[in-house]
XYZ file of C-alpha atoms in Angstrom:
547
model
C 4.021 32.817 -19.134
C 4.345 34.251 -15.629
C 0.624 33.499 -14.890
C 1.039 29.900 -16.054
C 4.263 29.664 -14.069
C 2.157 30.750 -11.227
C -0.683 28.441 -11.562
C 1.955 25.563 -11.964
C 3.508 26.780 -8.651
C 0.351 26.785 -6.960
C -0.559 23.237 -8.366
C 2.691 21.810 -6.870
C 1.760 23.702 -3.813
C -1.707 21.884 -3.415
C -0.033 18.438 -4.444
C 2.561 18.855 -1.745
C -0.359 19.595 0.769
C -2.052 16.482 0.043
C 0.767 14.381 0.302
C 1.879 15.977 3.440
C -1.431 15.176 4.718
C -1.201 11.784 3.302
C 2.220 11.184 5.115
C 0.532 12.236 8.545
C -2.146 9.789 7.923
C 0.225 6.870 7.165
C 2.860 7.201 9.860
C 2.650 10.121 12.327
C -1.146 9.556 13.203
C -0.769 5.911 13.337
C 1.976 5.917 15.594
C 0.366 8.033 18.082
C -2.887 6.016 18.026
C -0.424 3.078 18.861
C 0.759 4.678 21.914
C -2.803 5.681 22.948
C -4.701 2.606 22.239
C -6.604 0.532 24.906
C -5.604 -3.072 24.869
C -9.225 -4.213 25.867
C -10.312 -7.176 23.465
C -13.683 -6.419 21.885
C -16.391 -9.054 22.864
C -16.609 -11.792 19.635
C -20.475 -11.220 19.382
C -20.257 -7.481 19.140
C -18.361 -7.490 16.184
C -18.340 -10.690 14.032
C -21.046 -11.311 11.567
C -21.835 -14.875 9.962
C -21.568 -14.982 6.203
C -25.094 -15.155 4.366
C -25.196 -18.302 2.583
C -27.398 -19.666 -0.060
C -29.532 -22.836 0.404
C -27.619 -26.067 0.656
C -27.682 -28.768 -2.374
C -28.322 -32.429 -2.117
C -25.753 -34.853 -0.187
C -23.441 -36.619 -2.157
C -21.687 -39.686 -1.304
C -18.087 -39.898 -0.183
C -15.501 -42.506 0.987
C -15.761 -44.341 4.503
C -14.761 -42.501 7.491
C -11.678 -43.301 9.384
C -12.001 -43.751 13.393
C -11.065 -40.452 15.431
C -9.376 -41.487 18.634
C -11.027 -39.924 21.473
C -7.860 -38.755 23.304
C -7.530 -36.260 20.386
C -10.593 -34.490 21.531
C -9.171 -33.309 24.909
C -10.084 -30.097 25.714
C -6.802 -27.833 26.174
C -8.558 -25.473 28.541
C -7.295 -22.451 26.721
C -9.219 -19.565 25.155
C -6.193 -19.020 22.542
C -3.567 -21.170 21.193
C -0.429 -19.730 20.679
C 1.690 -20.649 17.359
C 5.201 -19.399 16.466
C 6.907 -19.950 13.226
C 10.217 -17.946 12.011
C 7.790 -15.108 10.386
C 4.699 -15.241 12.351
C 3.915 -15.050 16.460
C -0.055 -15.450 16.358
C -2.716 -16.685 18.579
C -5.908 -18.772 17.288
C -8.930 -18.371 19.477
C -10.678 -21.664 20.336
C -14.123 -19.873 19.523
C -14.255 -20.119 15.682
C -10.755 -21.366 15.479
C -9.888 -18.270 13.726
C -6.800 -16.178 13.990
C -7.225 -13.271 16.074
C -3.502 -11.758 16.934
C -0.859 -12.040 14.339
C 2.832 -10.453 14.800
C 5.159 -10.260 11.715
C 8.332 -10.988 13.469
C 10.477 -9.665 10.452
C 8.873 -6.240 10.272
C 9.285 -4.138 13.311
C 6.818 -1.205 14.112
C 9.504 1.546 13.528
C 13.149 1.872 13.380
C 13.247 3.275 16.812
C 11.584 0.103 17.937
C 13.454 -2.756 16.034
C 12.454 -5.244 18.693
C 8.482 -4.784 18.471
C 7.108 -6.387 15.407
C 4.309 -5.064 13.627
C 0.952 -6.358 14.880
C -0.868 -7.043 11.498
C -3.943 -9.033 13.058
C -5.238 -7.867 16.092
C -8.817 -8.060 18.257
C -8.526 -4.787 20.320
C -11.004 -2.245 20.361
C -9.223 0.678 18.262
C -7.561 -2.037 15.686
C -9.748 -4.978 15.008
C -8.745 -7.116 12.080
C -9.118 -10.794 12.171
C -9.694 -13.992 9.985
C -12.905 -15.848 10.403
C -14.123 -19.126 8.892
C -16.464 -22.002 9.152
C -19.050 -24.325 7.892
C -22.573 -23.316 7.065
C -25.366 -25.644 7.298
C -29.117 -26.040 8.192
C -28.439 -28.215 10.930
C -25.132 -28.100 13.388
C -21.782 -27.260 12.043
C -18.712 -25.477 13.229
C -19.306 -21.841 12.036
C -17.085 -19.133 13.487
C -19.055 -18.749 16.518
C -18.327 -22.489 17.585
C -15.869 -23.650 20.129
C -12.964 -25.895 19.075
C -10.730 -28.061 21.201
C -6.822 -28.688 20.746
C -4.163 -31.118 21.570
C -1.993 -28.460 22.972
C -1.762 -24.712 23.903
C 1.312 -23.906 22.606
C 2.691 -24.509 19.095
C 6.346 -23.862 17.766
C 8.020 -24.257 14.452
C 11.285 -25.959 15.741
C 15.047 -25.882 14.219
C 15.347 -28.231 11.174
C 11.374 -28.436 10.731
C 10.074 -26.933 7.450
C 6.472 -27.353 8.498
C 3.907 -27.077 11.541
C 0.481 -28.424 11.705
C -2.091 -27.394 14.298
C -5.207 -29.494 14.396
C -8.433 -28.260 16.045
C -11.338 -30.513 17.042
C -15.314 -29.936 17.108
C -17.784 -32.374 17.596
C -21.722 -31.886 17.647
C -24.043 -33.966 20.134
C -25.251 -36.226 17.206
C -21.644 -37.465 16.364
C -20.882 -35.061 13.616
C -17.096 -34.543 13.995
C -14.844 -31.620 11.980
C -11.207 -31.268 12.186
C -9.864 -27.973 11.100
C -6.155 -28.028 10.448
C -4.000 -24.771 10.035
C -0.433 -25.677 8.241
C 2.449 -23.132 8.507
C 5.613 -23.596 6.444
C 9.255 -22.017 7.229
C 9.585 -18.344 5.970
C 6.025 -18.326 4.474
C 3.233 -15.989 5.120
C 0.764 -18.649 3.251
C -1.318 -20.427 5.790
C -3.033 -23.415 4.648
C -6.478 -24.314 6.185
C -8.160 -27.823 5.692
C -11.325 -28.955 6.918
C -11.918 -33.024 7.275
C -15.791 -33.663 7.949
C -16.251 -37.106 9.779
C -20.122 -37.933 9.533
C -21.081 -40.168 12.506
C -24.391 -38.617 12.680
C -26.506 -41.421 11.289
C -27.747 -38.684 8.682
C -26.460 -37.148 5.610
C -24.484 -33.726 6.099
C -24.023 -30.932 3.726
C -22.525 -27.463 4.388
C -20.856 -24.521 2.558
C -17.370 -23.723 3.786
C -16.651 -19.836 3.888
C -13.809 -17.780 5.100
C -13.692 -13.894 5.569
C -11.650 -11.078 6.755
C -13.392 -9.018 9.369
C -11.852 -5.400 10.090
C -12.827 -1.867 11.488
C -12.330 1.253 9.509
C -9.889 2.593 12.382
C -9.303 6.311 12.447
C -10.122 7.703 8.867
C -8.187 10.554 9.370
C -8.405 13.092 6.519
C -10.308 12.391 3.286
C -7.116 12.567 1.712
C -5.590 9.050 1.769
C -2.896 7.937 -0.426
C -2.826 4.491 0.321
C -5.778 2.177 -0.105
C -6.956 0.613 2.987
C -10.250 -1.415 2.383
C -11.283 -4.675 0.175
C -9.950 -6.233 -2.957
C -11.325 -8.840 -5.074
C -9.901 -10.396 -7.881
C -11.959 -12.815 -10.508
C -11.762 -13.867 -13.765
C -13.934 -10.538 -15.215
C -12.127 -8.009 -13.300
C -8.523 -8.658 -12.118
C -8.337 -6.126 -9.260
C -11.397 -4.676 -7.925
C -11.533 -2.125 -5.035
C -14.748 -2.123 -3.014
C -14.086 0.789 -0.717
C -15.702 0.666 3.187
C -18.070 3.717 2.078
C -19.364 1.498 -1.001
C -20.212 -1.450 1.624
C -21.986 1.059 3.827
C -24.311 1.706 0.978
C -24.783 -1.804 -0.731
C -23.128 -5.330 0.256
C -21.124 -6.617 -2.506
C -21.825 -10.108 -3.944
C -20.300 -12.031 -6.929
C -20.401 -15.634 -8.411
C -16.750 -16.374 -9.651
C -14.934 -19.472 -10.786
C -11.421 -18.161 -10.016
C -9.910 -15.391 -7.761
C -9.221 -14.246 -4.217
C -10.688 -11.744 -1.678
C -8.182 -9.539 0.307
C -8.399 -6.624 2.890
C -5.637 -4.019 1.946
C -3.653 -1.471 4.173
C -0.348 0.169 3.754
C 2.590 -2.461 3.297
C 0.558 -5.472 4.264
C -2.302 -7.481 2.854
C -4.464 -10.342 4.242
C -5.750 -12.437 0.907
C -8.220 -15.562 1.161
C -7.330 -17.815 -1.834
C -9.798 -20.544 -2.567
C -9.069 -23.843 -4.730
C -8.641 -22.495 -8.500
C -11.145 -25.404 -9.536
C -13.393 -23.745 -12.009
C -16.115 -24.463 -9.502
C -18.644 -21.764 -8.781
C -17.555 -19.637 -5.617
C -19.221 -16.384 -4.180
C -17.275 -13.466 -3.331
C -18.864 -11.156 -0.674
C -18.450 -7.964 1.396
C -20.601 -6.265 3.621
C -20.923 -3.491 6.465
C -21.618 -4.588 9.936
C -23.433 -2.027 11.615
C -21.169 0.679 10.113
C -18.129 -0.207 12.134
C -16.785 -3.474 10.918
C -16.366 -4.626 7.291
C -15.958 -8.039 5.700
C -14.341 -9.370 2.830
C -15.000 -13.311 2.141
C -15.394 -16.288 0.177
C -18.198 -19.036 0.015
C -16.977 -22.007 -1.563
C -18.900 -25.084 -3.389
C -20.853 -27.126 -0.865
C -19.314 -30.284 0.437
C -21.443 -33.357 1.362
C -20.915 -36.430 3.413
C -23.538 -39.589 3.960
C -23.785 -40.986 7.218
C -20.491 -43.044 7.879
C -18.620 -41.047 5.210
C -16.399 -38.260 4.861
C -15.817 -34.859 3.184
C -13.142 -32.380 3.099
C -12.595 -28.540 1.854
C -9.705 -26.345 1.785
C -8.266 -22.714 0.952
C -5.306 -20.682 1.502
C -4.488 -17.402 3.189
C -1.714 -15.052 2.390
C -1.235 -12.867 5.705
C 2.069 -10.474 5.390
C 3.834 -7.887 3.507
C 2.901 -6.809 -0.158
C 6.248 -8.275 -1.679
C 6.041 -8.859 -5.381
C 8.027 -12.029 -5.584
C 6.032 -13.563 -2.597
C 2.556 -12.443 -4.126
C 3.376 -13.853 -7.424
C 3.835 -17.315 -6.191
C 0.566 -17.297 -4.176
C -2.165 -16.416 -6.730
C -2.702 -14.663 -10.074
C -2.751 -11.022 -9.967
C -2.303 -10.853 -6.478
C 0.811 -8.768 -6.933
C -1.896 -6.128 -7.620
C -2.175 -5.254 -4.014
C 1.100 -3.646 -4.491
C -1.044 -0.725 -5.301
C 0.256 1.938 -7.690
C -2.993 2.966 -9.006
C -3.740 4.478 -12.595
C 0.094 4.436 -13.014
C 1.005 1.157 -12.434
C 1.898 0.592 -16.082
C 4.928 3.153 -15.458
C 5.475 2.401 -11.421
C 6.225 -1.443 -12.175
C 8.988 -0.908 -14.670
C 10.318 1.725 -12.523
C 10.210 -0.718 -9.575
C 11.806 -3.368 -11.500
C 14.915 -1.491 -12.519
C 15.315 -0.185 -8.877
C 15.252 -3.655 -7.499
C 17.818 -4.595 -10.284
C 20.000 -1.628 -9.131
C 19.568 -3.010 -5.542
C 21.237 -6.324 -6.434
C 24.316 -4.361 -7.457
C 24.407 -1.860 -4.469
C 22.623 -3.658 -1.667
C 21.401 -0.124 -0.805
C 17.919 1.135 -1.507
C 19.114 4.770 -1.145
C 21.658 4.196 -3.759
C 19.198 2.778 -5.699
C 16.833 5.756 -5.649
C 19.845 7.877 -6.623
C 20.773 6.053 -9.577
C 17.304 5.157 -10.806
C 16.718 9.377 -10.483
C 19.950 9.583 -12.878
C 18.316 7.128 -15.406
C 15.011 8.915 -15.345
C 16.952 12.312 -16.049
C 19.146 10.750 -18.885
C 15.973 9.349 -20.289
C 14.388 12.962 -20.358
C 17.490 14.666 -21.022
C 16.512 16.057 -24.452
C 13.128 16.989 -23.482
C 14.707 18.901 -20.360
C 17.002 20.703 -22.576
C 14.200 21.900 -24.751
C 12.486 23.306 -21.508
C 15.744 24.858 -20.604
C 16.612 26.450 -23.894
C 13.238 27.887 -23.566
C 14.035 29.396 -20.246
C 17.362 30.564 -21.172
C 15.939 32.375 -24.160
C 13.154 34.395 -22.034
C 15.870 35.041 -19.292
C 17.851 36.937 -22.459
C 14.634 38.820 -22.675
C 14.420 39.905 -19.288
C 15.915 43.332 -19.909
C 13.478 43.921 -22.570
C 10.482 42.625 -20.639
C 11.657 44.949 -17.949
C 11.317 48.033 -20.499
C 7.956 47.046 -21.626
C 6.810 47.008 -17.897
C 8.020 50.373 -17.351
C 6.669 51.843 -20.454
C 2.979 50.491 -20.078
C 2.904 50.673 -16.092
C -0.179 49.043 -14.641
C -1.970 48.723 -18.042
C -1.705 45.056 -18.161
C -3.741 44.518 -20.964
C -1.136 46.689 -23.133
C 1.766 44.920 -21.315
C 0.453 41.434 -22.326
C -0.335 42.404 -25.790
C 3.641 44.016 -26.241
C 4.837 40.840 -24.601
C 3.331 38.466 -26.788
C 4.605 40.574 -29.795
C 8.019 40.312 -28.409
C 7.706 36.401 -27.978
C 6.564 36.323 -31.690
C 9.133 38.505 -32.918
C 11.606 36.547 -31.162
C 10.442 32.974 -32.072
C 10.027 32.312 -28.175
C 7.159 29.736 -27.451
C 6.107 30.660 -23.739
C 4.876 27.403 -23.232
C 8.115 26.046 -24.125
C 9.203 25.978 -20.430
C 6.116 24.065 -19.166
C 5.144 21.321 -21.522
C 8.031 19.142 -21.194
C 7.596 19.499 -17.355
C 3.971 18.261 -17.871
C 5.194 15.660 -20.004
C 7.522 14.275 -17.418
C 5.027 14.736 -14.272
C 3.484 11.055 -15.011
C 6.932 9.373 -14.270
C 7.657 11.587 -11.431
C 4.253 10.965 -9.717
C 4.835 7.159 -10.804
C 8.422 6.975 -8.950
C 6.434 8.735 -6.021
C 4.073 5.558 -5.748
C 7.218 3.332 -6.086
C 8.501 4.888 -2.983
C 5.397 5.161 -1.095
C 3.957 1.680 -1.847
C 7.334 -0.651 -1.759
C 7.690 -2.220 1.598
C 11.335 -3.139 0.632
C 12.191 0.640 1.219
C 10.477 0.474 4.893
C 12.932 1.111 7.511
C 15.507 0.606 4.635
C 19.108 2.316 5.993
C 21.072 4.373 3.562
C 24.103 6.210 4.936
C 25.175 8.310 7.830
C 21.897 9.492 9.680
C 19.475 8.243 7.367
C 18.203 4.804 8.934
C 14.674 4.640 7.518
C 13.802 5.775 3.882
C 10.033 5.653 4.417
C 10.591 7.971 7.777
C 11.275 11.666 8.066
C 14.757 12.799 8.140
C 15.473 12.924 11.642
C 17.519 16.118 11.378
C 15.863 17.718 8.421
C 19.187 17.897 6.426
C 17.742 16.732 3.082
C 14.466 19.106 3.220
C 17.052 22.003 3.854
C 19.166 20.812 0.946
C 16.017 20.575 -1.109
C 14.880 23.958 -0.268
C 18.418 25.101 -1.167
C 18.650 23.265 -4.541
C 15.108 24.913 -5.458
C 16.208 28.218 -4.618
C 19.414 28.056 -6.719
C 17.493 26.660 -9.675
C 15.134 29.602 -9.184
C 18.174 31.662 -9.856
C 18.552 30.421 -13.275
C 15.110 30.758 -14.468
C 13.578 34.210 -15.910
C 12.639 36.505 -13.083
C 8.558 37.334 -13.112
C 7.620 41.089 -13.891
C 5.108 40.991 -11.348
C 6.318 41.977 -7.977
C 3.679 40.010 -6.128
C 4.878 36.875 -8.255
C 8.414 37.523 -7.686
C 7.823 37.815 -3.769
C 5.853 34.534 -4.122
C 8.938 32.743 -5.770
C 11.320 33.905 -3.065
C 9.335 32.466 -0.215
C 8.616 29.132 -2.105
C 11.658 27.259 -1.347
C 11.154 28.033 2.499
C 7.501 26.832 2.038
C 8.544 23.469 0.259
C 11.191 23.084 2.777
C 8.826 23.142 5.900
C 6.516 20.635 3.748
C 9.510 18.424 2.822
C 10.630 18.050 6.352
C 7.495 15.886 6.828
C 8.037 13.643 3.701
C 9.682 10.087 3.568
C 13.333 10.419 3.274
C 13.349 8.364 0.167
C 11.075 10.729 -1.458
C 13.132 13.958 -0.456
C 16.350 12.232 -1.650
C 14.849 11.674 -4.814
C 13.935 15.230 -5.355
C 17.107 16.622 -4.051
C 19.048 14.482 -6.638
C 16.452 15.190 -9.249
C 17.146 19.180 -8.723
C 20.847 18.943 -8.492
C 21.032 17.115 -11.747
C 18.588 19.682 -13.100
C 20.540 22.821 -11.888
C 23.538 21.486 -13.676
C 22.020 20.645 -17.070
C 20.394 24.160 -16.936
C 23.356 25.782 -15.829
C 24.928 24.372 -18.766
C 22.519 25.417 -21.314
C 22.011 28.610 -19.935
C 25.672 29.598 -19.676
C 26.018 28.044 -23.467
C 23.387 30.352 -24.501
C 24.885 33.419 -23.288
C 22.030 33.919 -20.908
C 23.799 34.154 -17.553
């Protein structure tokens, strides 16, 4: 039993090391990089890549074209067009007509910088993440390399205005005209993109619309990554398919689908391209660009326009936080980007309960506390069996000490005598471990809820805790955790091996140091869980006369 307990504790220690390293990757190092990054814009041709598209089909007829007034084609003279809504502050580059900078106004960089919004999309060297789209044809067409013109340099969603349209104009020498229109809506992270082709060229025109997300890897940090950053595709055959950057380095991703979406994920935020779900065949693709940048995109069905006719195409993008209620309304399975991993089947119900509690308390910290209580109640009987086993073994401590004294350093004889004693007293030495192992999936699932749920990001609790996803600034919760762990050890049977006993004494201090770097919400969960466990174990141990 002592050996098993030691292995179990070593396992917890290793897990804690990994979680601590992940916490460094997710919070500490990104903030250091943000402070040090150079604000130098990368040249477009160095980091962009054109989608590889198949041959074009034969042109099809369309309706007659309306005339486009030449006044609308006046060049704004700006390299970027500024657009601001109530939730977004972004810039659209005239080259490609693509979004190259996007700040999320409702989400601050940190609780210490409440007035500095998260820069989700960016075209700097250290954090390159942009949207790209265009039309691909055998002849002239506006790919993401071509330059558009706009009516204005600045667009703002005004008070009382629910929708903002930003049209961009492109024209070829042969008379072909394309209008690319962005539509933004109030309190929405969904961006509609529409293409209207006006064919004044005198020849038939056919092209494939495409849209892609282009980003660099950034700083990989450690190999231990606990929040996924990379490409994800959803289709009728696979609702949620991760394609890691490493996989794209080896092989480009290509798949023909009729429905679904393509996305790039990072912690708390997602950029997704959602083509029309019209049962027409589309191509999903992902590729590595020189091992430094990566794309995830969609090739949409070809559009065609005979001379003097028009054609159109459209798609949607979601550029914002990974919140269940918003994602569910955009596309099927997009809510899976709130990535709880293999424990999603447990994590999702836990989040729903915690969200329900939040509606009653209006405080995510108290939601964690009460959900911890509910989890503890659900496992009350299982925990009781574990504590009864530990209490029984605690009562045997004097007899085990006597055996240890009798057999001295003869570990083989001591272990044999100890197992005989367990059989005589009808005690299962694994009785204290198995109930804990059964509960571990729930504990780990709850960990992922705390790590992945953006609702907890910068959420205030009480007193000194102003961000449940940041470290406790005064380390009060980690110290309370260490004290609770030490007190709980006092209720457990003491190891007979002096080395193990010494190890048990230093573990509370070691874990206190590790937990000092964990998010306050996670430490709060463990403190509450430990306090409830102590209360239950103390009651059972006292009732069995083992104190």
